[in-house]
Amino acid sequence: MEANEILILAMFGSFILLLFIGIPVAWVLGGVGVAFAIIGYYSDLYFDTWTGLDFTTLGLVVNRLFKIMDNWILVALPMFIFMGNMLDRSGVADRLMQAMQALFGRVRGGLAISVMAIGIILAASTGIIGASVVLLATMSLPAMIKQGYSLPLALGTVASAGTLGILLPPSIMLVIMADQLGLSVGDLFMGAMFPGLMLGAIYIVYLLLIGVLKPQSAPLPENAKRADWEVIKDVAKAIVPTFALIIAVLGSIFAGIATPTEASGVGAFGAILLAMYYKRFSLAVLKDVLLDSYKTTAYIFAIFIGATCFALVLRELGGDEFIEQVFEALPFGPYGIVAFILLVIFLLGFFLDWIEITLIVLPLLAPVVMGLDLDIGTYPGLDNAELVWFVMLVAMALQTSFLTPPVGFALFYLKGVCPPEVKLMDIYKGVVPFIILQLIALVVLVMWPNLILWLPSIAYG
């Protein structure tokens, strides 16, 4: 084994080890990158190897950072984060919960279905996982427990509904993926619409089946009433303002009227107008939302900086070629390699956050997929159809990372707002069926690429 290959494996090993020790990921990425640039330099100097690393490599990081901060696409990140935080404060979810509960009052499992429907709406308008999980848990979990719902079912419903925002546009994960691979954000947003809605629909069908097959797990509320026109009008009043914002943001992107960055500004302004409409806006609220948005944005960009250093050193060592050779040597066909990659990403999701996987792993694996002879059909006018399809498969696989122990973020957000008697093991049991449903959805997307590629392809028709 050559010196470069040893250093590549040692880089990944050090990265994983330091993460388990508990060092913040941004420091781990940047520190490991700097450390191995120095190790490579001195191994060339004293051990007569040739790693190709010197201190010029670290100097290149500065140029990469300037490109990150000058990136027009990434301006959308803080704006979408602000939009989600402001909508969280606007009271939209409270009104939706009250209206949806009345609408599904006579449906067995109706409260869980209401939570899932609100999760879909919040996903398409906020995309902030922590806020959605905490909000849904605070509003619905006490009512579900009081109504007699099975505790694992209630917990799994809240956790899975809250994580839909990472897949449905305007997802900040899709913005970062597009930036890393040079894809159109609009293509990924359009490609994510059907998969995201399909996953939400699969969840709802599952909850309906639970209501039929295990009625004791999802009982009807006492004195439940059938929905009438007044209830339907209340639902419309709760949904229409939020839908108007969603259409303003996503519709302007899909119609080609605005770029995703411009649409993010429209969304941020629209969220302020909604907060004013619901009489929840004040200077104190604006200050809190700005501070929360600053913190989230700073966290993401700190990882960007660390990942830039890590990825640059890894590429200088020939890490991308090494990874490509490893996957090409696998005794599988093209789809077998894709399945193996998705399995690796699924397993990494047990231990790593989606940001690290997106910034480090995805750029290394995308060239492998582009070199495969995949037969996913013809989509005239859509550039890099195979890559768009693969990215959406990765996005669906990463959806599971929020629910898989031990480091699924949705699990810890949920545990933080649960009553003390709710154990972490109850949450683990609750999310298992929904993880299985996510994997089923992933298989469907592998078998039918049209679900991803049809909408972005007709935009060019």
Tab-separated table of N, CA and C in Angstrom, residues 67-124:
chain	number	residue	atom	x	y	z
A	67	LYS	N	-14.152	31.767	-2.401
A	67	LYS	CA	-15.181	31.312	-3.345
A	67	LYS	C	-16.478	30.961	-2.631
A	68	ILE	N	-16.358	30.364	-1.433
A	68	ILE	CA	-17.559	30.048	-0.658
A	68	ILE	C	-18.309	31.326	-0.294
A	69	MET	N	-17.588	32.315	0.221
A	69	MET	CA	-18.239	33.539	0.668
A	69	MET	C	-18.729	34.388	-0.499
A	70	ASP	N	-18.210	34.125	-1.703
A	70	ASP	CA	-18.634	34.865	-2.898
A	70	ASP	C	-19.681	34.088	-3.688
A	71	ASN	N	-20.183	32.996	-3.094
A	71	ASN	CA	-21.105	32.112	-3.808
A	71	ASN	C	-22.531	32.639	-3.684
A	72	TRP	N	-23.110	32.994	-4.813
A	72	TRP	CA	-24.451	33.576	-4.841
A	72	TRP	C	-25.507	32.573	-4.384
A	73	ILE	N	-25.304	31.294	-4.674
A	73	ILE	CA	-26.293	30.280	-4.297
A	73	ILE	C	-26.418	30.174	-2.777
A	74	LEU	N	-25.288	30.227	-2.081
A	74	LEU	CA	-25.297	30.029	-0.640
A	74	LEU	C	-25.921	31.192	0.124
A	75	VAL	N	-26.154	32.312	-0.557
A	75	VAL	CA	-26.874	33.413	0.085
A	75	VAL	C	-28.280	32.955	0.480
A	76	ALA	N	-28.812	31.967	-0.241
A	76	ALA	CA	-30.163	31.471	0.048
A	76	ALA	C	-30.242	30.795	1.412
A	77	LEU	N	-29.126	30.247	1.908
A	77	LEU	CA	-29.162	29.501	3.169
A	77	LEU	C	-29.677	30.339	4.345
A	78	PRO	N	-29.031	31.469	4.678
A	78	PRO	CA	-29.533	32.240	5.828
A	78	PRO	C	-30.946	32.759	5.620
A	79	MET	N	-31.320	33.035	4.358
A	79	MET	CA	-32.664	33.547	4.098
A	79	MET	C	-33.718	32.470	4.341
A	80	PHE	N	-33.472	31.248	3.873
A	80	PHE	CA	-34.428	30.166	4.130
A	80	PHE	C	-34.477	29.826	5.623
A	81	ILE	N	-33.331	29.884	6.292
A	81	ILE	CA	-33.304	29.622	7.739
A	81	ILE	C	-34.110	30.691	8.484
A	82	PHE	N	-33.934	31.950	8.085
A	82	PHE	CA	-34.721	33.035	8.684
A	82	PHE	C	-36.203	32.817	8.443
A	83	MET	N	-36.572	32.438	7.216
A	83	MET	CA	-37.971	32.189	6.879
A	83	MET	C	-38.572	31.125	7.787
A	84	GLY	N	-37.839	30.025	7.972
A	84	GLY	CA	-38.343	28.954	8.820
A	84	GLY	C	-38.496	29.379	10.268
A	85	ASN	N	-37.509	30.098	10.791
A	85	ASN	CA	-37.584	30.541	12.185
A	85	ASN	C	-38.714	31.538	12.406
A	86	MET	N	-38.923	32.428	11.444
A	86	MET	CA	-40.004	33.407	11.593
A	86	MET	C	-41.370	32.732	11.512
A	87	LEU	N	-41.528	31.760	10.618
A	87	LEU	CA	-42.797	31.037	10.539
A	87	LEU	C	-43.050	30.245	11.814
A	88	ASP	N	-41.989	29.770	12.419
A	88	ASP	CA	-42.123	29.050	13.684
A	88	ASP	C	-42.726	29.965	14.753
A	89	ARG	N	-42.386	31.254	14.712
A	89	ARG	CA	-42.893	32.208	15.701
A	89	ARG	C	-44.245	32.800	15.316
A	90	SER	N	-44.697	32.569	14.085
A	90	SER	CA	-45.897	33.251	13.597
A	90	SER	C	-47.200	32.627	14.079
A	91	GLY	N	-47.145	31.420	14.640
A	91	GLY	CA	-48.365	30.757	15.095
A	91	GLY	C	-49.083	29.981	14.022
A	92	VAL	N	-48.442	29.780	12.866
A	92	VAL	CA	-49.066	29.040	11.769
A	92	VAL	C	-49.425	27.626	12.214
A	93	ALA	N	-48.500	26.953	12.887
A	93	ALA	CA	-48.721	25.553	13.257
A	93	ALA	C	-49.876	25.408	14.245
A	94	ASP	N	-50.035	26.355	15.167
A	94	ASP	CA	-51.137	26.277	16.133
A	94	ASP	C	-52.482	26.271	15.422
A	95	ARG	N	-52.653	27.166	14.460
A	95	ARG	CA	-53.912	27.248	13.724
A	95	ARG	C	-54.136	25.998	12.875
A	96	LEU	N	-53.061	25.504	12.266
A	96	LEU	CA	-53.191	24.289	11.463
A	96	LEU	C	-53.607	23.105	12.334
A	97	MET	N	-53.042	22.983	13.522
A	97	MET	CA	-53.362	21.857	14.397
A	97	MET	C	-54.835	21.891	14.805
A	98	GLN	N	-55.314	23.034	15.198
A	98	GLN	CA	-56.711	23.131	15.612
A	98	GLN	C	-57.658	22.789	14.456
A	99	ALA	N	-57.335	23.298	13.263
A	99	ALA	CA	-58.208	23.050	12.109
A	99	ALA	C	-58.156	21.592	11.671
A	100	MET	N	-56.953	21.012	11.620
A	100	MET	CA	-56.795	19.636	11.148
A	100	MET	C	-57.442	18.637	12.113
A	101	GLN	N	-57.346	18.907	13.403
A	101	GLN	CA	-57.957	18.007	14.368
A	101	GLN	C	-59.464	17.921	14.156
A	102	ALA	N	-60.073	19.047	13.870
A	102	ALA	CA	-61.516	19.049	13.602
A	102	ALA	C	-61.826	18.344	12.287
A	103	LEU	N	-60.954	18.499	11.281
A	103	LEU	CA	-61.200	17.900	9.972
A	103	LEU	C	-61.142	16.378	10.031
A	104	PHE	N	-60.189	15.828	10.774
A	104	PHE	CA	-60.014	14.373	10.850
A	104	PHE	C	-60.569	13.790	12.148
A	105	GLY	N	-61.503	14.495	12.771
A	105	GLY	CA	-62.006	14.069	14.072
A	105	GLY	C	-62.648	12.698	14.072
A	106	ARG	N	-63.312	12.306	12.984
A	106	ARG	CA	-64.012	11.030	12.938
A	106	ARG	C	-63.184	9.927	12.301
A	107	VAL	N	-61.944	10.202	11.955
A	107	VAL	CA	-61.064	9.199	11.341
A	107	VAL	C	-60.226	8.568	12.444
A	108	ARG	N	-60.228	7.228	12.500
A	108	ARG	CA	-59.399	6.561	13.509
A	108	ARG	C	-57.924	6.824	13.184
A	109	GLY	N	-57.203	7.316	14.145
A	109	GLY	CA	-55.830	7.760	13.902
A	109	GLY	C	-55.779	9.166	13.339
A	110	GLY	N	-56.904	9.878	13.407
A	110	GLY	CA	-56.990	11.212	12.803
A	110	GLY	C	-56.015	12.214	13.386
A	111	LEU	N	-55.758	12.118	14.688
A	111	LEU	CA	-54.819	13.054	15.301
A	111	LEU	C	-53.410	12.834	14.755
A	112	ALA	N	-53.003	11.568	14.596
A	112	ALA	CA	-51.684	11.279	14.019
A	112	ALA	C	-51.616	11.744	12.574
A	113	ILE	N	-52.712	11.546	11.820
A	113	ILE	CA	-52.750	12.003	10.432
A	113	ILE	C	-52.666	13.523	10.378
A	114	SER	N	-53.321	14.204	11.315
A	114	SER	CA	-53.237	15.667	11.383
A	114	SER	C	-51.800	16.114	11.598
A	115	VAL	N	-51.104	15.438	12.514
A	115	VAL	CA	-49.697	15.767	12.779
A	115	VAL	C	-48.862	15.589	11.515
A	116	MET	N	-49.108	14.488	10.779
A	116	MET	CA	-48.335	14.231	9.569
A	116	MET	C	-48.641	15.265	8.485
A	117	ALA	N	-49.928	15.622	8.334
A	117	ALA	CA	-50.297	16.625	7.330
A	117	ALA	C	-49.662	17.981	7.650
A	118	ILE	N	-49.659	18.344	8.926
A	118	ILE	CA	-49.023	19.605	9.325
A	118	ILE	C	-47.524	19.529	9.107
A	119	GLY	N	-46.937	18.344	9.355
A	119	GLY	CA	-45.512	18.167	9.088
A	119	GLY	C	-45.164	18.407	7.630
A	120	ILE	N	-46.030	17.938	6.723
A	120	ILE	CA	-45.802	18.152	5.291
A	120	ILE	C	-45.866	19.644	4.960
A	121	ILE	N	-46.874	20.334	5.517
A	121	ILE	CA	-47.023	21.766	5.241
A	121	ILE	C	-45.854	22.554	5.827
A	122	LEU	N	-45.469	22.228	7.054
A	122	LEU	CA	-44.323	22.911	7.661
A	122	LEU	C	-43.037	22.632	6.890
A	123	ALA	N	-42.906	21.401	6.372
A	123	ALA	CA	-41.701	21.039	5.615
A	123	ALA	C	-41.558	21.901	4.380
A	124	ALA	N	-42.693	22.176	3.713
A	124	ALA	CA	-42.655	22.964	2.485
A	124	ALA	C	-42.584	24.463	2.750
